[in-house]
CSV table of C-alpha atoms in Angstrom, one decimal:
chain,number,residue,atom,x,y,z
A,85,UNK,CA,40.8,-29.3,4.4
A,86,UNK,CA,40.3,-32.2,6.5
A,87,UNK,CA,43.1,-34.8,6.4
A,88,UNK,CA,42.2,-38.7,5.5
A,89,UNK,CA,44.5,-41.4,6.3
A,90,UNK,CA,45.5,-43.6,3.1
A,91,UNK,CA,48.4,-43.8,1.7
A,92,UNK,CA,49.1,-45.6,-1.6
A,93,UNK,CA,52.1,-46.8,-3.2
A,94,UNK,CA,52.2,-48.3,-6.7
A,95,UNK,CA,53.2,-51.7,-7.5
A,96,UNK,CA,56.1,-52.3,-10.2
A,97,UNK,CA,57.4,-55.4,-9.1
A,98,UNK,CA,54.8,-58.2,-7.6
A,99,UNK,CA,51.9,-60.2,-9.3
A,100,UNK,CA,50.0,-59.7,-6.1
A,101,UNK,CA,48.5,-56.5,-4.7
A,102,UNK,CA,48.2,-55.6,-0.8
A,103,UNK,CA,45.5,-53.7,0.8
A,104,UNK,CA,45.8,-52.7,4.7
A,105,UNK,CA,43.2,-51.0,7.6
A,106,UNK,CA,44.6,-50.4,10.7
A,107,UNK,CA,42.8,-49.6,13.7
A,108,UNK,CA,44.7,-47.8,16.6
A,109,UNK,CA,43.4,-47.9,20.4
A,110,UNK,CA,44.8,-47.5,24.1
A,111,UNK,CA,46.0,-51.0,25.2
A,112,UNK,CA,44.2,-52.3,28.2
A,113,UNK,CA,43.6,-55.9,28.8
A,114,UNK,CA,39.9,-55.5,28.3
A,115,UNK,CA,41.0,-53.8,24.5
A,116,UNK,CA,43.3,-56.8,24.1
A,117,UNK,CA,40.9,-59.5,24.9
A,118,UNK,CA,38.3,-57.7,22.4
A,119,UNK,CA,40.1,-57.3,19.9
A,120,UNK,CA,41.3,-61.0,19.7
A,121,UNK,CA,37.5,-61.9,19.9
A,122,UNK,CA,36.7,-59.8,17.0
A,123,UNK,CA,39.5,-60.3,14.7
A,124,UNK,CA,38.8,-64.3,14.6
A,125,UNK,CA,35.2,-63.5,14.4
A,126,UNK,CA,35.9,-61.5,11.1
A,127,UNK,CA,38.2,-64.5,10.2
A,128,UNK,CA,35.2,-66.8,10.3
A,129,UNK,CA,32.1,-64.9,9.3
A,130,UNK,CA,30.6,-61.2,8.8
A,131,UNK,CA,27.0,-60.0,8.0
A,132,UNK,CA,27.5,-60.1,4.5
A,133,UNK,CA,29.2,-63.8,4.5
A,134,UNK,CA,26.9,-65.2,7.7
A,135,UNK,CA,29.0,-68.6,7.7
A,136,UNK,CA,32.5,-69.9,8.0
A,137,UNK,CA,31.7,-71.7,4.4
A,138,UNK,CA,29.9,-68.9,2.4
A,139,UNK,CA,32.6,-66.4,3.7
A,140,UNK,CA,35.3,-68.8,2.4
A,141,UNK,CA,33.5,-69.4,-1.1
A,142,UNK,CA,33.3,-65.5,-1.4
A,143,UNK,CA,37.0,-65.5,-0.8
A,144,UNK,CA,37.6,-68.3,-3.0
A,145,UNK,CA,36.3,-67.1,-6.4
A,146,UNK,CA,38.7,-63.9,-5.7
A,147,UNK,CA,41.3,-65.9,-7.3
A,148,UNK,CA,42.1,-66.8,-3.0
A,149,UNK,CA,42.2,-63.6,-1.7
A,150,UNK,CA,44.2,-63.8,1.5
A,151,UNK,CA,42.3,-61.7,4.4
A,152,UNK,CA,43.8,-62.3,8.5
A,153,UNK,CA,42.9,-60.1,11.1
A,154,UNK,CA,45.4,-59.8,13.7
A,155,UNK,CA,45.8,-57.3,16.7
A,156,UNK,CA,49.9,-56.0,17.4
A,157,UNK,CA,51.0,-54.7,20.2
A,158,UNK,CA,52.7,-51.4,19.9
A,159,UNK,CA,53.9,-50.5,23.4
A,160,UNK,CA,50.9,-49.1,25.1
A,161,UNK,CA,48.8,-48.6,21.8
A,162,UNK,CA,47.1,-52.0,19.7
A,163,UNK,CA,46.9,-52.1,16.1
A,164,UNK,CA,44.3,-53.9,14.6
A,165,UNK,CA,45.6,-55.0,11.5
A,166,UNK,CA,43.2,-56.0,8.4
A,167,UNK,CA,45.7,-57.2,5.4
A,168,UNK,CA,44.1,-58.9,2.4
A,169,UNK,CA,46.4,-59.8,-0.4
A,170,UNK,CA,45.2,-60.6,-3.9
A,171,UNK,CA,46.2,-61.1,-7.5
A,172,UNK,CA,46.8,-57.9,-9.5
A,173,UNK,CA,43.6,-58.3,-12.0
A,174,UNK,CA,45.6,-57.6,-14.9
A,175,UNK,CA,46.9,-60.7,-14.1
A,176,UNK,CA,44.0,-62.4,-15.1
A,177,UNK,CA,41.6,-62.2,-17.9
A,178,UNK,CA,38.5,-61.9,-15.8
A,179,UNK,CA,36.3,-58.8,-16.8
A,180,UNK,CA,34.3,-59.6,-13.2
A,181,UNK,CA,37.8,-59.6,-11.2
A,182,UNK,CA,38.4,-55.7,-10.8
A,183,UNK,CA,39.7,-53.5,-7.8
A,184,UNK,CA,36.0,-52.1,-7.6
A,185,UNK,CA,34.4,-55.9,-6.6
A,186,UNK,CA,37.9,-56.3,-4.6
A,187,UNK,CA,37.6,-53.4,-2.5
A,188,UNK,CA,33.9,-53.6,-2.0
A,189,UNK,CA,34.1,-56.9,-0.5
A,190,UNK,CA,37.3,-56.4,1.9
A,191,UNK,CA,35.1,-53.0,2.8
A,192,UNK,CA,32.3,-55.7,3.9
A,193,UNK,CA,34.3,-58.2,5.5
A,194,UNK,CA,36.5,-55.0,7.6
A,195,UNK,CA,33.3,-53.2,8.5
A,196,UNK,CA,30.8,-55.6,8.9
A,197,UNK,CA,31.5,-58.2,12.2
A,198,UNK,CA,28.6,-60.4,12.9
A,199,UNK,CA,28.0,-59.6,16.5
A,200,UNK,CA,24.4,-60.4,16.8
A,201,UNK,CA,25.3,-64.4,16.0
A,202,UNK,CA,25.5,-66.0,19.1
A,203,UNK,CA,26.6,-69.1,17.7
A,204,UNK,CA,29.6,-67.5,16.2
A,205,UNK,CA,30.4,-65.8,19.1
A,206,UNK,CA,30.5,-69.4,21.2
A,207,UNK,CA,32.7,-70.7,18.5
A,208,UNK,CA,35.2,-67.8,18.6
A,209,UNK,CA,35.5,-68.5,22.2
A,210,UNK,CA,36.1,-72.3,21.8
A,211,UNK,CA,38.8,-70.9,19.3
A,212,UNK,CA,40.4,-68.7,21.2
A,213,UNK,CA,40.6,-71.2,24.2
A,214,UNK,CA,42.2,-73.6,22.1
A,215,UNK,CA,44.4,-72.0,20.5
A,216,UNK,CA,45.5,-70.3,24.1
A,217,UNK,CA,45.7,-73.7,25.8
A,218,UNK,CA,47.9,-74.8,22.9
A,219,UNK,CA,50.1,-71.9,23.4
A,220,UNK,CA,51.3,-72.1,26.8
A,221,UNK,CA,51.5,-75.9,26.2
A,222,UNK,CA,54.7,-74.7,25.3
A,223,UNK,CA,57.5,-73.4,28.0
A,224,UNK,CA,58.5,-70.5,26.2
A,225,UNK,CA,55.3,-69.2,25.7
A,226,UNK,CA,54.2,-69.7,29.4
A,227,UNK,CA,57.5,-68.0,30.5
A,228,UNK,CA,57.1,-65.1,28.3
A,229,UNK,CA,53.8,-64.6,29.7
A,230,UNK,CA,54.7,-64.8,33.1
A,231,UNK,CA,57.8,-62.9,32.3
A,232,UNK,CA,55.6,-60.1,31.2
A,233,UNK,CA,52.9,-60.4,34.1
A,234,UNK,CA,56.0,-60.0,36.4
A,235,UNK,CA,57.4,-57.3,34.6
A,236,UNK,CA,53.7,-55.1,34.4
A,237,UNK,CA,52.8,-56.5,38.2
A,238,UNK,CA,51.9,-53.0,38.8
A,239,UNK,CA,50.4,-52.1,35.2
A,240,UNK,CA,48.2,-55.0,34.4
A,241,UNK,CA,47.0,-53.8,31.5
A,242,UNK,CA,50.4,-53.7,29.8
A,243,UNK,CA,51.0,-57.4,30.7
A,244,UNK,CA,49.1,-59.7,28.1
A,245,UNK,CA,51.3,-60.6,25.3
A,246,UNK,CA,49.2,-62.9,23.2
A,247,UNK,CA,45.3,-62.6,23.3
A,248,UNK,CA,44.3,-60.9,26.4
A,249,UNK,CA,42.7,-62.3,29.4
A,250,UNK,CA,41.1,-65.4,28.3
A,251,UNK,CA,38.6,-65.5,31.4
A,252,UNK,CA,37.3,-62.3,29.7
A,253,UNK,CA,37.3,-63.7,26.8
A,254,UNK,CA,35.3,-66.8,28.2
A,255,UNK,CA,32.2,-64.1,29.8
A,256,UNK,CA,31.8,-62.0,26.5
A,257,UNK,CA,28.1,-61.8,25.3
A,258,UNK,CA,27.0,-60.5,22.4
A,259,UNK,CA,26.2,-57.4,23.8
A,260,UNK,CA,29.8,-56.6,25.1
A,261,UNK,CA,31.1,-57.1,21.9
A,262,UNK,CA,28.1,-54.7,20.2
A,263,UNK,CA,29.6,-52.3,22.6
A,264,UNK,CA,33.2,-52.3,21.6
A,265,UNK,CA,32.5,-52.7,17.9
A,266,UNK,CA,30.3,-49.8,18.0
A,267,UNK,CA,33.3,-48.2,20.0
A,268,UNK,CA,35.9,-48.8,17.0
A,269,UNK,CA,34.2,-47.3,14.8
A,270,UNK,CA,35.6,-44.2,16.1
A,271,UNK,CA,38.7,-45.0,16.8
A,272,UNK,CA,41.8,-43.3,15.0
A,273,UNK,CA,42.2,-45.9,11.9
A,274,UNK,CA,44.7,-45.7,8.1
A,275,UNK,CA,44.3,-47.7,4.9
A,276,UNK,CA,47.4,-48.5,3.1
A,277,UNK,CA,47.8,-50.4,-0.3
A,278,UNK,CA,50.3,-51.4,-2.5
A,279,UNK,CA,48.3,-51.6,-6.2
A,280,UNK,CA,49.8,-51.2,-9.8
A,281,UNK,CA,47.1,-48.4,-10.5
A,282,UNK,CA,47.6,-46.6,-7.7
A,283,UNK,CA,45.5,-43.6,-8.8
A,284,UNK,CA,42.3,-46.0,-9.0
A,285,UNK,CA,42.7,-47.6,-5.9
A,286,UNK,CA,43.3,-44.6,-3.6
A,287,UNK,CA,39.8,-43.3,-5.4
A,288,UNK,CA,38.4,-46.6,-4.6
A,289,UNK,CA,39.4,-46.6,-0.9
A,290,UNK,CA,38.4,-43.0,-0.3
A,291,UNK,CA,35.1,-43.9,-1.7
A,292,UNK,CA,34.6,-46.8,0.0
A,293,UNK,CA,36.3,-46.5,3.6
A,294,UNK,CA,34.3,-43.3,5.2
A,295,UNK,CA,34.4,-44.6,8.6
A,296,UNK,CA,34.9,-41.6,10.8
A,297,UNK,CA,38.4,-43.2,12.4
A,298,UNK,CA,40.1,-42.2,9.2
A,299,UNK,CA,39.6,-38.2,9.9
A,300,UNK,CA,41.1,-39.1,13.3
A,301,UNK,CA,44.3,-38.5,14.1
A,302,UNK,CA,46.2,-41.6,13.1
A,303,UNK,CA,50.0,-40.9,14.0
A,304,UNK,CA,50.8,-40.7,17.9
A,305,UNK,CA,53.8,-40.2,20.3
A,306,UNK,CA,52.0,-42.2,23.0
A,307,UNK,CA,53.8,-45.6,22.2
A,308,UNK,CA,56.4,-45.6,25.1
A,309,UNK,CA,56.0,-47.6,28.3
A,310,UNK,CA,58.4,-46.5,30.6
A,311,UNK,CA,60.5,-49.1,32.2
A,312,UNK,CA,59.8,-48.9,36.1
A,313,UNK,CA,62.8,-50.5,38.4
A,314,UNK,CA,61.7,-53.8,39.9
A,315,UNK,CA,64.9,-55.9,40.7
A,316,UNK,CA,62.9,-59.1,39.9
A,317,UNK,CA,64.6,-62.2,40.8
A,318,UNK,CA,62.5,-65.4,40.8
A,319,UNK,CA,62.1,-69.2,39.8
A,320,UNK,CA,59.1,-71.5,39.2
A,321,UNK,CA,59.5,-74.8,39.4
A,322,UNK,CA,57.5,-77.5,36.8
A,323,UNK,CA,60.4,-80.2,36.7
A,324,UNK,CA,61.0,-79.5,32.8
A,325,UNK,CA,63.8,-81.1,31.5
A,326,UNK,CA,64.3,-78.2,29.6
A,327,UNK,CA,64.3,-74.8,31.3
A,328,UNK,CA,63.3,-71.2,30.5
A,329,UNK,CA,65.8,-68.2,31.4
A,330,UNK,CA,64.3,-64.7,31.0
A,331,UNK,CA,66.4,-61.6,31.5
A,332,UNK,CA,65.0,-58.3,30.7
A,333,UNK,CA,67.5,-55.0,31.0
A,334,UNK,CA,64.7,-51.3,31.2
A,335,UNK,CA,66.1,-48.2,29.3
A,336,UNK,CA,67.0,-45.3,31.5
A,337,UNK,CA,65.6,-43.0,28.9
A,338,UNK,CA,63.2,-42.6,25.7
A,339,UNK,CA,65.0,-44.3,22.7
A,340,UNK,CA,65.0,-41.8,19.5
A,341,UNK,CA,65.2,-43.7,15.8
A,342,UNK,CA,68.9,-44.0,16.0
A,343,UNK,CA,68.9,-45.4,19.7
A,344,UNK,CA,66.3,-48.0,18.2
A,345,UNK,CA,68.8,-49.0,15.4
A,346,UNK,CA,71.2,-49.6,17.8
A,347,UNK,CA,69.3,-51.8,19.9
A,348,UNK,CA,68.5,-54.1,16.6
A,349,UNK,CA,72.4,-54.5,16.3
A,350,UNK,CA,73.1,-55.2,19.5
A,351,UNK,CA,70.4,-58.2,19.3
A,352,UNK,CA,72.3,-59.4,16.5
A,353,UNK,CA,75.8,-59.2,17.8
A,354,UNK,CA,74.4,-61.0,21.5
A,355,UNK,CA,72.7,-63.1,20.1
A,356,UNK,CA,71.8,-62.7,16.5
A,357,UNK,CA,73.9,-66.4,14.9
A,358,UNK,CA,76.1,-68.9,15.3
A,359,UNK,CA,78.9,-66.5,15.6
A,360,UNK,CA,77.3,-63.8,18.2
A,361,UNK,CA,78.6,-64.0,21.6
A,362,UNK,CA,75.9,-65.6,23.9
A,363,UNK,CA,75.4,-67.9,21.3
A,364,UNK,CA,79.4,-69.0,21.5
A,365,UNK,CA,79.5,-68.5,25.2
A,366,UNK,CA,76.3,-70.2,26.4
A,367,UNK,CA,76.3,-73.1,24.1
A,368,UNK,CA,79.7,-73.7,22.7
A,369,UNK,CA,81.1,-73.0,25.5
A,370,UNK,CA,79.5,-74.1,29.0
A,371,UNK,CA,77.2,-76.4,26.3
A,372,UNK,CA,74.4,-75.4,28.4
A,373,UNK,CA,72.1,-73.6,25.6
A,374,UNK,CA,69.6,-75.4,23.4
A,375,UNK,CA,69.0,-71.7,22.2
A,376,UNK,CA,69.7,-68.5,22.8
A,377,UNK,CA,67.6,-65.0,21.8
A,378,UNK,CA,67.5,-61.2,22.1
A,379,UNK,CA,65.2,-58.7,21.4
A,380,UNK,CA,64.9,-55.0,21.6
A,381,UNK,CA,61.5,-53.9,22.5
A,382,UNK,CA,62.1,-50.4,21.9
A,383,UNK,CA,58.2,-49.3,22.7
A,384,UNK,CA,58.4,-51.0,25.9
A,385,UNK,CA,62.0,-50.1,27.3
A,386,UNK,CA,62.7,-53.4,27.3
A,387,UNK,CA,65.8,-55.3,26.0
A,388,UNK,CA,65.2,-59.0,26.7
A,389,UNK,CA,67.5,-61.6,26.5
A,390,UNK,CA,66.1,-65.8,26.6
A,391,UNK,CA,67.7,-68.8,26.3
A,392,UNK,CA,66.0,-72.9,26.5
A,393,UNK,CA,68.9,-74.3,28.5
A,394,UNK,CA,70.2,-77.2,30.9
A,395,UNK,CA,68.1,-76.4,34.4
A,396,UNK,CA,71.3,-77.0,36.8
A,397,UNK,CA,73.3,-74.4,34.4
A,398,UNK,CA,70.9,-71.6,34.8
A,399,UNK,CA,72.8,-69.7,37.3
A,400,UNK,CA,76.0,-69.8,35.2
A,401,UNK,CA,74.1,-68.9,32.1
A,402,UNK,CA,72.9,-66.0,33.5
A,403,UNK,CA,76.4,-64.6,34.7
A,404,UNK,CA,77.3,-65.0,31.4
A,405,UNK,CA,74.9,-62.7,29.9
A,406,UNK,CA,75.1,-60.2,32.5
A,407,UNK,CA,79.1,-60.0,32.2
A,408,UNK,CA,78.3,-59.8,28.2
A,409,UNK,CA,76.0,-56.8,28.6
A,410,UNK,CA,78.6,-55.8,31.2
A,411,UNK,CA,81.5,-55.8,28.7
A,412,UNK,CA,79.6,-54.1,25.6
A,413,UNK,CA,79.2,-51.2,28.4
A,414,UNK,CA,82.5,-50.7,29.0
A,415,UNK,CA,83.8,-50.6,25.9
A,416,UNK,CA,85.0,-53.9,25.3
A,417,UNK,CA,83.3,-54.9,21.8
A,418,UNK,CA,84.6,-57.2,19.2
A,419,UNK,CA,84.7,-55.2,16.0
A,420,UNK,CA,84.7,-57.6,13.7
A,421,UNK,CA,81.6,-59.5,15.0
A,422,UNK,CA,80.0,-55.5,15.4
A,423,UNK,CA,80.8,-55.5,11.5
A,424,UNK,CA,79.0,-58.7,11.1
A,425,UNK,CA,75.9,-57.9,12.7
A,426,UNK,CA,75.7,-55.1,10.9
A,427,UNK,CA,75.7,-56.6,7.6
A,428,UNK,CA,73.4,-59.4,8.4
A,429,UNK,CA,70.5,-56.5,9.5
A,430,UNK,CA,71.4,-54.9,6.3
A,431,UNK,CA,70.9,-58.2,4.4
A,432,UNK,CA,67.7,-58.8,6.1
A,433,UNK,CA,66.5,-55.2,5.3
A,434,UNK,CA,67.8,-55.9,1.5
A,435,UNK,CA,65.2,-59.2,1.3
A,436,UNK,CA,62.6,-57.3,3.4
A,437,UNK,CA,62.5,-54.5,0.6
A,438,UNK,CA,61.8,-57.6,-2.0
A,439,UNK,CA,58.2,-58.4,0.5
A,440,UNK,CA,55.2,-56.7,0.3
A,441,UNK,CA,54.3,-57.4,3.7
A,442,UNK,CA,57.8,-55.8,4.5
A,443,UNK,CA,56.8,-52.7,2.6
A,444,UNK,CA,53.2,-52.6,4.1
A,445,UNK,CA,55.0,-52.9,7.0
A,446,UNK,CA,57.3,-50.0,6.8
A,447,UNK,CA,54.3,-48.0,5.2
A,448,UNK,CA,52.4,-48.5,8.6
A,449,UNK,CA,54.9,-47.0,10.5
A,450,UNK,CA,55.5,-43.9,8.4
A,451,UNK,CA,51.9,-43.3,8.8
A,452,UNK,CA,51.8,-44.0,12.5
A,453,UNK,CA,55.4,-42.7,13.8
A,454,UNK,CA,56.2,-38.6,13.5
A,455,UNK,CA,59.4,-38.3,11.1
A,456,UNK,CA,59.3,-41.8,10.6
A,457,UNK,CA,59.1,-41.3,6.6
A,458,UNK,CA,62.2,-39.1,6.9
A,459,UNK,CA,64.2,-41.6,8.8
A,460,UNK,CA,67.0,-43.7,6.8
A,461,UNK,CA,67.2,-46.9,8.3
A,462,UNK,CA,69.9,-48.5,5.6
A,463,UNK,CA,71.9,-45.5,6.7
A,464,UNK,CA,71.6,-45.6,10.3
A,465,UNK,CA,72.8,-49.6,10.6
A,466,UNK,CA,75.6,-48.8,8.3
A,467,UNK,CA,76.4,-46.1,10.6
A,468,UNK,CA,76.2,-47.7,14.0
A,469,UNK,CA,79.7,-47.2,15.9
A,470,UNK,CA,81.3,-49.4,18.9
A,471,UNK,CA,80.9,-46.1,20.6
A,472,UNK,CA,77.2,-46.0,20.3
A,473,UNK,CA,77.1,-49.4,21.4
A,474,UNK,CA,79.0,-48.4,24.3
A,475,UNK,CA,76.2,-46.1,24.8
A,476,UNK,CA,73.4,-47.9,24.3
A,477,UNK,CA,74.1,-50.4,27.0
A,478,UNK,CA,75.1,-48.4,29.4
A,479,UNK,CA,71.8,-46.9,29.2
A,480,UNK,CA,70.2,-50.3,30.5
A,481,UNK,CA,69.7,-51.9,33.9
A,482,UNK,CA,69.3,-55.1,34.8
A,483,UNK,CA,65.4,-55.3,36.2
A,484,UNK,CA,64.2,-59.1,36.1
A,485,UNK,CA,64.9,-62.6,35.8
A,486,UNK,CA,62.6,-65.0,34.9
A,487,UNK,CA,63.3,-68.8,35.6
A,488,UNK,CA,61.2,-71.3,34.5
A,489,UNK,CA,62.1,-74.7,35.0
């Protein structure tokens, strides 16, 4: 019996109802600059709804359905994420507001992108330059994309972090963009909702979404990019007043679940509050840090540490860190700020679970990680020792820094 991906959850706590389709394809630049194109374009207009107005009216009498279209970056896989959320109809006495009119219309507006409107296509464009201009108007953006462009020098298509290349996305024509919608119609997708009659709307879906990508295998081990040794040291100078300092650590290995877990907490104890240790060192301290992040990207071997900070402190700032990574390695962990760190993931998983976007979130991941579903996440923070801490940095090296200034 052939397998379809949906999975469907019932609804016993929220007024609203959340409906998901995920695409899943290879990440190349040329993937990542299409998809952007095509998600805004389905944010704008489809075939059904031909103009930005008449696609918004459609959405309006839904009681303000909520539909984005956003690609994510898995490590070396995008998801193109389709998330509508609406107002349980059982909420309303409306006998023409049902899940059948709800899900025929997201079905529509998923399905159907106008690519044969050349007009729209133009003002996607404009969009997507504009809204690309406005984001490296910002320092931390620009530095995160160089950062990542340094980082992939010799894996380009790994190195777009926001919309993909945006000269590509300046030459598409209307046929391009025939070509790679016709191409996603094959691609591996899942449809996830979160409904109070769950039994209808997983009839519903299966009735309505029959696009072949949802026989296709959905869940994947191919998300890892291997971290590949660079020693990266360099500066660009812009005469900010403000400066950018990127330092990203690789993983020596594959991270499993648990390995993951422990990266979250280390985030959080380097640089997760007030309290964490970066935070305290870098700008209590030398008063050099107008903020101060870390993030585990666990499908990209990548543990990246950033702060905004005083340009003539940079080289002090980044001694710091190093000697903070240096000291979690060898042993030298506070316990009682490991405690903390702890408890504030946990506290942050306790709200998440009180979100349906949370929930859809966690959903997509079961359906697209193997033994995800069986994996205890509450349990594995509580359970992160000093020891695996210990172990989980030594497991990093230090590959690049990124200095913008």
């Amino acid at each position: 019996m052939l397998k379809v991906n949906t999975l469907v959850k019932q609804n016993t706590k929220f007024t609203t109802a959340t409906l998901g389709c995920f695409l899943r394809m290879p990440l190349t630049s040329h993937n990542l600059a299409y998809a952007s194109l095509i998600a805004k374009s389905q944010m704008n207009a489809t075939i059904y709804f031909r103009t930005i107005r008449e696609q918004q009216r459609e959405l309006s009498k839904l009681y303000d359905l909520q539909f984005e279209v956003t690609p994510q970056l898995f490590g070396k896989q995008i998801i193109i994420s389709y998330v509508a959320n609406f107002l349980e109809p059982t909420e309303v006495l409306d006998p023409e507001y049902t899940y059948e009119k709800i899900v025929d219309i997201l079905e529509k507006l998923i399905h159907c992108p106008d690519v044969f409107n050349s007009d729209l296509l133009e003002l996607t464009k404009k969009q997507l330059l504009s809204d690309y201009n406005e984001l490296m108007q910002q320092p931390s953006n620009y530095a995160i994309e160089r950062f990542f462009k340094l980082w992939y020098k010799h894996q380009p298509d790994y190195a777009e972090n926001f919309m993909g290349p945006i000269e590509e996305i300046k030459e598409a024509s209307i046929a391009s963009a025939q070509k790679f919608v016709k191409a996603m119609e094959k691609m591996p997708s899942s449809v996830i909702c979160i409904a109070r009659d769950s039994k209808q709307m997983e009839k519903l879906i299966k009735d309505n979404f029959k696009q072949v990508g949802v026989l296709e295998e959905f869940m994947t081990n191919d998300f890892s990019i291997p971290a590949e040794k660079l020693d990266i040291d360099q500066v660009d100078n812009y005469g900010n007043l403000q400066a950018q300092l990127m330092m990203g650590y690789g993983y020596r290995e594959k991270l499993d679940y648990k390995k993951q877990i422990c990266g979250m907490v280390l985030s959080q104890y380097l640089a997760g509050d007030q309290s964490s240790k970066l935070f305290t060192k870098i700008r209590e301290e030398l008063g050099a840090a107008y903020d101060v992040e870390a993030n585990n990207y666990a499908n990209n071997c990548l543990f990246l540490i950033n702060a905004g900070l005083d340009p003539d402190q940079v080289d002090e700032a980044k001694a710091i860190i190093k000697n903070e990574v240096k000291q979690v390695a060898i042993g030298k962990i506070d316990l009682d700020l490991l405690k903390k760190a702890k408890k504030s993931l946990l506290n942050t998983q306790l709200i998440g679970q009180d979100q349906e976007n949370w929930q859809l979130a966690q959903m997509l991941r079961d359906q697209l990680f193997p033994d995800y579903q069986d994996f205890d996440r509450e349990k594995a923070i509580k359970y992160v020792t000093a020891k695996q801490l210990e172990k989980f940095a030594q497991n990093l090296f230090f590959n690049e820094s990124y200095v913008l200034k």
